[in-house]
Coordinates of C-alpha atoms and ligand atoms in Angstrom, one line a residue:
M1 CA -40.0 -6.5 44.5
T2 CA -36.4 -5.8 43.6
S3 CA -36.1 -2.8 41.2
A4 CA -33.6 -2.7 38.3
R5 CA -31.7 0.0 40.2
D6 CA -31.4 -2.2 43.3
L7 CA -30.2 -5.1 41.2
S8 CA -27.7 -3.0 39.4
A9 CA -26.3 -1.8 42.7
R10 CA -26.1 -5.4 43.8
L11 CA -24.2 -6.4 40.7
A12 CA -21.8 -3.5 41.1
E13 CA -21.1 -4.6 44.6
L14 CA -20.5 -8.2 43.5
L15 CA -18.2 -7.1 40.8
Q16 CA -16.2 -5.0 43.3
R17 CA -15.9 -8.1 45.5
E18 CA -14.8 -10.2 42.6
R19 CA -12.0 -7.8 41.8
A20 CA -11.0 -7.5 45.4
A21 CA -11.0 -11.3 45.7
L22 CA -8.8 -11.6 42.6
A23 CA -6.4 -9.0 43.9
E24 CA -6.3 -10.8 47.2
F25 CA -5.7 -14.1 45.5
L26 CA -2.9 -12.7 43.4
V27 CA -1.1 -11.1 46.4
A28 CA -1.3 -14.4 48.2
L29 CA -0.1 -16.2 45.1
A30 CA 2.8 -13.9 44.8
D31 CA 3.8 -14.6 48.4
F32 CA 3.4 -18.3 47.7
D33 CA 5.6 -18.1 44.7
R34 CA 8.2 -15.9 46.5
K35 CA 8.7 -18.7 49.0
R36 CA 8.6 -21.3 46.2
L37 CA 6.1 -23.3 48.2
W38 CA 4.9 -25.0 45.0
L39 CA 8.3 -26.9 45.1
E40 CA 7.3 -28.4 48.5
L41 CA 4.1 -29.7 47.0
G42 CA 6.1 -31.5 44.2
H43 CA 5.4 -29.1 41.3
A44 CA 7.9 -28.0 38.8
S45 CA 6.7 -24.4 38.8
L46 CA 3.9 -22.1 39.9
F47 CA 2.2 -22.7 36.6
Y48 CA 2.0 -26.4 37.1
F49 CA 0.7 -25.8 40.6
L50 CA -2.1 -23.6 39.3
H51 CA -2.9 -25.9 36.4
R52 CA -2.7 -29.3 38.1
E53 CA -3.3 -28.6 41.8
L54 CA -5.9 -25.8 41.5
G55 CA -7.4 -27.1 38.2
L56 CA -7.1 -23.9 36.3
S57 CA -7.0 -24.0 32.5
C58 CA -3.6 -23.4 30.8
G59 CA -4.7 -19.8 29.9
A60 CA -6.1 -19.0 33.4
A61 CA -3.0 -20.4 35.1
F62 CA -0.7 -18.5 32.8
Y63 CA -2.4 -15.1 33.4
R64 CA -2.3 -15.6 37.2
K65 CA 1.3 -16.9 37.2
T66 CA 2.3 -13.8 35.2
A67 CA 0.4 -11.4 37.5
A68 CA 1.9 -13.0 40.6
G69 CA 5.4 -12.6 39.2
L70 CA 4.7 -9.0 38.2
I71 CA 3.3 -8.1 41.7
Q72 CA 6.6 -9.3 43.2
R73 CA 8.5 -6.8 41.2
F74 CA 5.9 -4.0 40.9
P75 CA 3.5 -4.1 43.9
E76 CA 1.8 -0.9 42.7
I77 CA -0.2 -3.0 40.2
V78 CA -2.3 -4.5 43.0
D79 CA -4.5 -1.4 43.6
P80 CA -5.4 -1.0 39.9
L81 CA -6.3 -4.7 39.8
R82 CA -8.4 -4.3 42.9
D83 CA -10.4 -1.3 41.7
G84 CA -10.8 -2.5 38.1
R85 CA -8.5 0.0 36.3
L86 CA -6.3 -2.9 35.3
C87 CA -7.7 -6.2 34.0
L88 CA -6.0 -9.6 34.4
T89 CA -5.7 -10.1 30.6
S90 CA -3.8 -6.8 30.2
V91 CA -1.2 -7.9 32.8
V92 CA 0.4 -10.3 30.3
E93 CA 1.0 -7.4 27.9
L94 CA 2.1 -5.1 30.7
A95 CA 4.7 -7.6 31.9
K96 CA 6.4 -7.4 28.5
V97 CA 7.2 -3.7 28.8
L98 CA 7.2 -2.6 32.4
T99 CA 10.6 -1.8 33.8
P100 CA 11.8 0.0 37.0
E101 CA 12.7 2.9 34.8
N102 CA 9.4 3.4 33.0
R103 CA 7.0 2.2 35.7
D104 CA 5.4 5.6 36.5
D105 CA 4.8 6.4 32.8
V106 CA 3.9 3.0 31.4
L107 CA 1.5 1.5 34.1
P108 CA -1.2 4.2 33.6
R109 CA -1.2 3.6 29.9
F110 CA -2.7 0.1 30.5
F111 CA -5.6 1.3 32.6
H112 CA -9.1 0.6 31.3
L113 CA -7.7 -1.3 28.2
S114 CA -9.1 -4.5 26.7
K115 CA -6.8 -7.3 25.9
S116 CA -6.4 -6.2 22.3
G117 CA -5.9 -2.6 23.4
A118 CA -3.1 -3.7 25.8
K119 CA -1.5 -5.6 23.0
A120 CA -1.5 -2.5 20.8
V121 CA 0.1 -0.4 23.5
S122 CA 2.8 -3.0 24.3
A123 CA 3.6 -3.4 20.6
A124 CA 3.9 0.3 20.3
L125 CA 6.3 0.4 23.2
R126 CA 8.5 -2.2 21.6
P127 CA 9.0 -0.8 18.1
A128 CA 12.6 -1.9 17.8
E129 CA 11.8 -5.5 18.4
A130 CA 12.3 -7.4 15.2
A131 CA 8.9 -8.4 13.9
P132 CA 9.3 -11.3 11.6
H133 CA 7.6 -10.9 8.2
R134 CA 6.0 -14.2 7.3
A135 CA 3.3 -15.6 5.2
V136 CA 1.8 -18.9 6.2
V137 CA -0.9 -20.8 4.3
T138 CA -2.8 -23.5 6.1
A139 CA -5.7 -25.5 4.8
V140 CA -9.0 -25.0 6.6
R141 CA -11.1 -28.1 6.6
P142 CA -14.8 -27.8 7.2
T143 CA -15.7 -29.8 10.3
A144 CA -19.0 -30.6 11.9
P145 CA -19.7 -28.2 14.8
A146 CA -20.2 -31.2 17.1
L147 CA -16.6 -32.3 16.5
A148 CA -15.3 -28.8 16.9
A149 CA -16.8 -28.3 20.4
P150 CA -14.3 -29.2 23.1
A151 CA -15.3 -32.1 25.3
A152 CA -15.7 -31.0 28.9
Q153 CA -14.6 -34.3 30.3
D154 CA -11.3 -34.3 28.3
P155 CA -8.3 -35.2 30.4
I156 CA -6.2 -32.2 31.2
P157 CA -3.8 -31.8 28.3
E158 CA -0.1 -31.7 28.7
S159 CA 0.7 -28.1 29.4
P160 CA 2.3 -26.3 26.5
F161 CA 4.3 -24.1 29.0
H162 CA 7.6 -25.3 30.3
P163 CA 8.4 -23.6 33.6
D164 CA 11.6 -22.2 32.2
E165 CA 10.4 -21.2 28.8
T166 CA 9.6 -17.6 27.9
P167 CA 5.9 -17.2 28.0
R168 CA 4.4 -17.3 24.6
A169 CA 2.6 -14.3 23.2
N170 CA -0.7 -16.2 23.3
P171 CA -1.0 -18.3 26.4
V172 CA -4.0 -20.2 25.0
P173 CA -2.8 -22.8 22.6
E174 CA -4.0 -22.1 19.1
P175 CA -6.9 -24.3 18.3
T176 CA -6.5 -26.6 15.5
P177 CA -8.3 -25.3 12.4
T178 CA -11.6 -26.9 13.0
L179 CA -13.7 -23.8 12.3
P180 CA -16.5 -24.5 9.9
V181 CA -15.7 -22.8 6.6
S182 CA -18.8 -20.6 6.9
L183 CA -17.2 -18.8 9.9
P184 CA -13.9 -17.4 8.7
R185 CA -12.0 -15.4 11.2
T186 CA -10.0 -12.2 10.5
V187 CA -7.6 -11.2 13.2
A188 CA -5.1 -8.4 13.2
E189 CA -2.4 -8.9 15.8
P190 CA -0.2 -5.9 16.7
L191 CA 3.5 -6.6 16.3
T192 CA 5.0 -3.2 16.6
A193 CA 3.6 0.4 16.4
D194 CA 3.4 0.0 12.6
L195 CA 3.3 -3.7 11.8
R196 CA 0.3 -6.0 12.2
R197 CA 0.0 -9.7 11.5
L198 CA -3.2 -10.5 9.7
H199 CA -4.9 -13.8 9.9
V200 CA -7.5 -14.1 7.3
T201 CA -9.4 -16.9 5.7
V202 CA -9.3 -16.9 1.9
S203 CA -10.3 -19.1 -0.9
R204 CA -7.9 -21.1 -3.1
R205 CA -9.0 -18.9 -5.9
L206 CA -7.6 -15.8 -4.2
M207 CA -4.3 -17.7 -3.6
E208 CA -4.1 -18.4 -7.4
K209 CA -4.8 -14.7 -8.1
L210 CA -2.1 -13.7 -5.6
A211 CA 0.4 -16.0 -7.4
A212 CA -0.6 -14.5 -10.8
A213 CA -0.2 -11.0 -9.4
R214 CA 3.2 -11.8 -8.0
A215 CA 4.3 -13.0 -11.5
A216 CA 2.8 -9.9 -13.2
L217 CA 4.7 -7.6 -10.7
S218 CA 8.0 -9.6 -11.0
H219 CA 9.5 -6.8 -13.2
S220 CA 8.3 -3.8 -11.3
H221 CA 8.3 -5.2 -7.8
P222 CA 10.8 -8.1 -7.7
G223 CA 10.6 -10.0 -4.5
A224 CA 7.5 -8.3 -3.3
S225 CA 5.9 -9.9 -0.2
E226 CA 2.2 -11.0 -0.2
G227 CA 1.4 -7.9 1.9
E228 CA 3.0 -5.6 -0.6
I229 CA 1.2 -7.2 -3.5
L230 CA -2.1 -7.0 -1.8
E231 CA -1.4 -3.4 -0.8
A232 CA -0.6 -2.5 -4.4
G233 CA -3.9 -4.1 -5.5
L234 CA -5.8 -2.1 -2.8
D235 CA -4.1 1.1 -3.9
L236 CA -5.5 0.5 -7.4
L237 CA -8.9 -0.2 -6.1
L238 CA -9.0 3.0 -3.9
E239 CA -7.6 5.1 -6.8
R240 CA -10.3 3.9 -9.1
H241 CA -12.9 4.6 -6.5
A242 CA -11.6 8.1 -5.9
K243 CA -11.6 8.8 -9.6
R244 CA -15.2 7.7 -9.9
R245 CA -16.2 9.9 -7.0
G246 CA -14.1 12.8 -8.4
L247 CA -11.9 12.6 -5.4
V248 CA -8.5 12.6 -7.1
E249 CA -5.7 13.5 -4.7
K250 CA -4.6 16.5 -6.6
P251 CA -7.5 18.2 -8.3
R252 CA -6.6 19.0 -11.9
R253 CA -6.0 22.7 -12.5
E254 CA -7.6 24.4 -15.4
P255 CA -5.8 23.5 -18.6
P256 CA -3.2 26.2 -19.5
A257 CA -4.2 28.6 -22.2
A258 CA -3.1 27.4 -25.6
K259 CA 0.1 29.0 -26.8
P260 CA 0.3 30.4 -30.3
D261 CA 2.8 27.7 -31.2
H262 CA 0.9 24.9 -29.5
V263 CA 0.6 21.8 -31.6
P264 CA -2.7 20.0 -31.0
A265 CA -2.4 16.5 -29.7
H266 CA -4.4 15.0 -32.6
V267 CA -1.9 16.6 -35.0
R268 CA 1.0 15.2 -33.1
R269 CA -0.6 11.7 -33.1
A270 CA -1.4 11.9 -36.8
V271 CA 2.1 13.1 -37.9
W272 CA 3.8 10.5 -35.7
K273 CA 1.6 7.8 -37.1
R274 CA 2.1 8.8 -40.7
D275 CA 5.9 9.1 -40.3
G276 CA 6.2 6.0 -38.2
G277 CA 8.1 8.0 -35.6
R278 CA 11.2 8.1 -37.9
C279 CA 13.2 11.1 -39.2
Q280 CA 11.9 12.1 -42.6
W281 CA 15.0 14.1 -43.7
A282 CA 15.8 13.2 -47.3
V283 CA 19.4 12.1 -47.6
D284 CA 21.7 12.5 -50.7
G285 CA 21.8 8.9 -51.5
G286 CA 18.0 8.7 -51.7
G287 CA 15.5 7.7 -49.1
I288 CA 15.2 9.3 -45.7
C289 CA 17.4 9.4 -42.6
G290 CA 14.9 7.1 -40.8
S291 CA 16.5 7.6 -37.3
T292 CA 14.3 7.0 -34.3
H293 CA 16.8 8.6 -31.9
Q294 CA 15.6 11.8 -30.3
V295 CA 12.9 12.3 -32.9
E296 CA 11.0 15.7 -32.7
L297 CA 8.2 17.3 -34.7
D298 CA 9.3 19.9 -37.2
H299 CA 7.4 22.6 -39.2
V300 CA 8.2 22.3 -42.9
V301 CA 7.4 26.0 -43.4
P302 CA 8.7 27.4 -40.1
R303 CA 6.3 28.9 -37.6
G304 CA 8.4 32.1 -37.8
Q305 CA 7.4 32.3 -41.5
G306 CA 3.7 31.7 -40.8
G307 CA 3.8 27.9 -41.1
P308 CA 0.7 26.4 -39.5
S309 CA 0.7 23.5 -37.1
T310 CA -1.1 21.1 -39.4
V311 CA -0.5 17.5 -40.3
E312 CA 0.4 18.7 -43.8
N313 CA 3.0 21.2 -42.6
M314 CA 4.6 18.9 -40.0
R315 CA 7.0 16.0 -40.0
C316 CA 9.2 13.9 -37.8
L317 CA 12.9 14.8 -37.7
C318 CA 15.7 13.6 -35.5
R319 CA 17.2 16.3 -33.3
F320 CA 20.3 16.5 -35.5
H321 CA 18.3 17.2 -38.7
N322 CA 15.8 19.4 -36.9
Q323 CA 18.7 21.7 -35.9
L324 CA 20.1 21.5 -39.4
A325 CA 16.8 22.6 -40.9
A326 CA 16.6 25.5 -38.5
R327 CA 20.1 26.6 -39.5
E328 CA 19.1 26.7 -43.2
V329 CA 16.2 29.0 -42.3
Y330 CA 17.7 31.2 -39.6
G331 CA 21.4 31.0 -40.5
D332 CA 24.4 29.9 -38.4
A333 CA 24.8 33.2 -36.5
W334 CA 21.3 33.0 -35.2
M335 CA 21.4 29.3 -34.3
D336 CA 24.8 29.6 -32.6
R337 CA 23.1 31.7 -30.0
F338 CA 21.2 28.5 -29.0
T339 CA 23.8 25.9 -30.0
V340 CA 27.1 26.3 -28.2
R341 CA 28.6 22.8 -28.7
R342 CA 31.4 23.6 -31.1
A343 CA 31.9 20.0 -32.2
K344 CA 28.3 19.8 -33.3
R345 CA 28.5 23.1 -35.0
R346 CA 31.4 21.9 -37.1
V347 CA 29.4 18.9 -38.2
L348 CA 26.4 21.1 -39.0
S349 CA 28.6 23.5 -41.1
G350 CA 30.0 20.6 -43.1
M351 CA 26.4 19.4 -43.9
K352 CA 25.1 22.9 -44.8
G353 CA 23.2 22.9 -48.0
A354 CA 22.4 19.2 -47.8
R355 CA 18.8 19.8 -47.2
L356 CA 16.7 18.6 -50.1
E357 CA 13.1 19.7 -50.4
Ligands
ZN1 ZN1 17.6 12.5 -39.1

């Protein structure tokens, strides 16, 4: 009876042979391509030979064609393919960034990577490449699973790859959106070291909220992209969560000790509300100044004379009348130590004595 250990050893041996066979196939394919023998057989390119003559799928043909091309320029990738350090799906990403100058440094960075890992590395190595920002909305229609399953006997589709065209990032044609709505996909595709393209299935309700949020942010964030709007919303969510958990970024310090001349917040609010935020200085012609420019809170009986910070002893004054009131109490000589603007001083002198209580 075969033990699990024996079977495991057998599988490891078969895997090794599979990798060796793949490497051997690719080396032979590279030689075939170098001699352009596909042309003799009537094909427009190595890709078409692999796809039509050998019956490989578009994706499988593309991976092998890319690897064969890379082997011709960088034969050192054969050994890693043979021993399993480099997988075929990573070769497409490696081909985007490998150069004669960086070959020693870059090749090892693709060892033992999955396809998505290789994508991230190649994206990080191309940070200067312009990554287009785009937002695309496509309708996803629910489709019966039987209709979504590919038919095995389908005729070979016309290849999406023209022999002269630059290989597309994704060699497998994007499937038409036939996923059942119960199986939304979320895919993040690395574009550069920092940028990702996010494919996410959302409801129409979310699109309406996104449009409403864009309108709401049109003053503070004009021209914001969908990504920026969603990030702003997520920031709010995370901030709220952090507050609930007491995880505010900067823990609040102990409130400073109250100063003797501190005016309590509730007094400030009450005075401001009572005076309507307007200067209460009584003017000669009757009524009050009423200015709302640079309005400050003033003690009717000055603090220096023992006046308390109460609603009854406080009022709103514009800065001009606040300084005038202080002059009446403390005198010009004292106030001039603080007020050095000569022009203003002249005005204040002319208005001396105008305070009416
Ligand atoms: Zn005033």
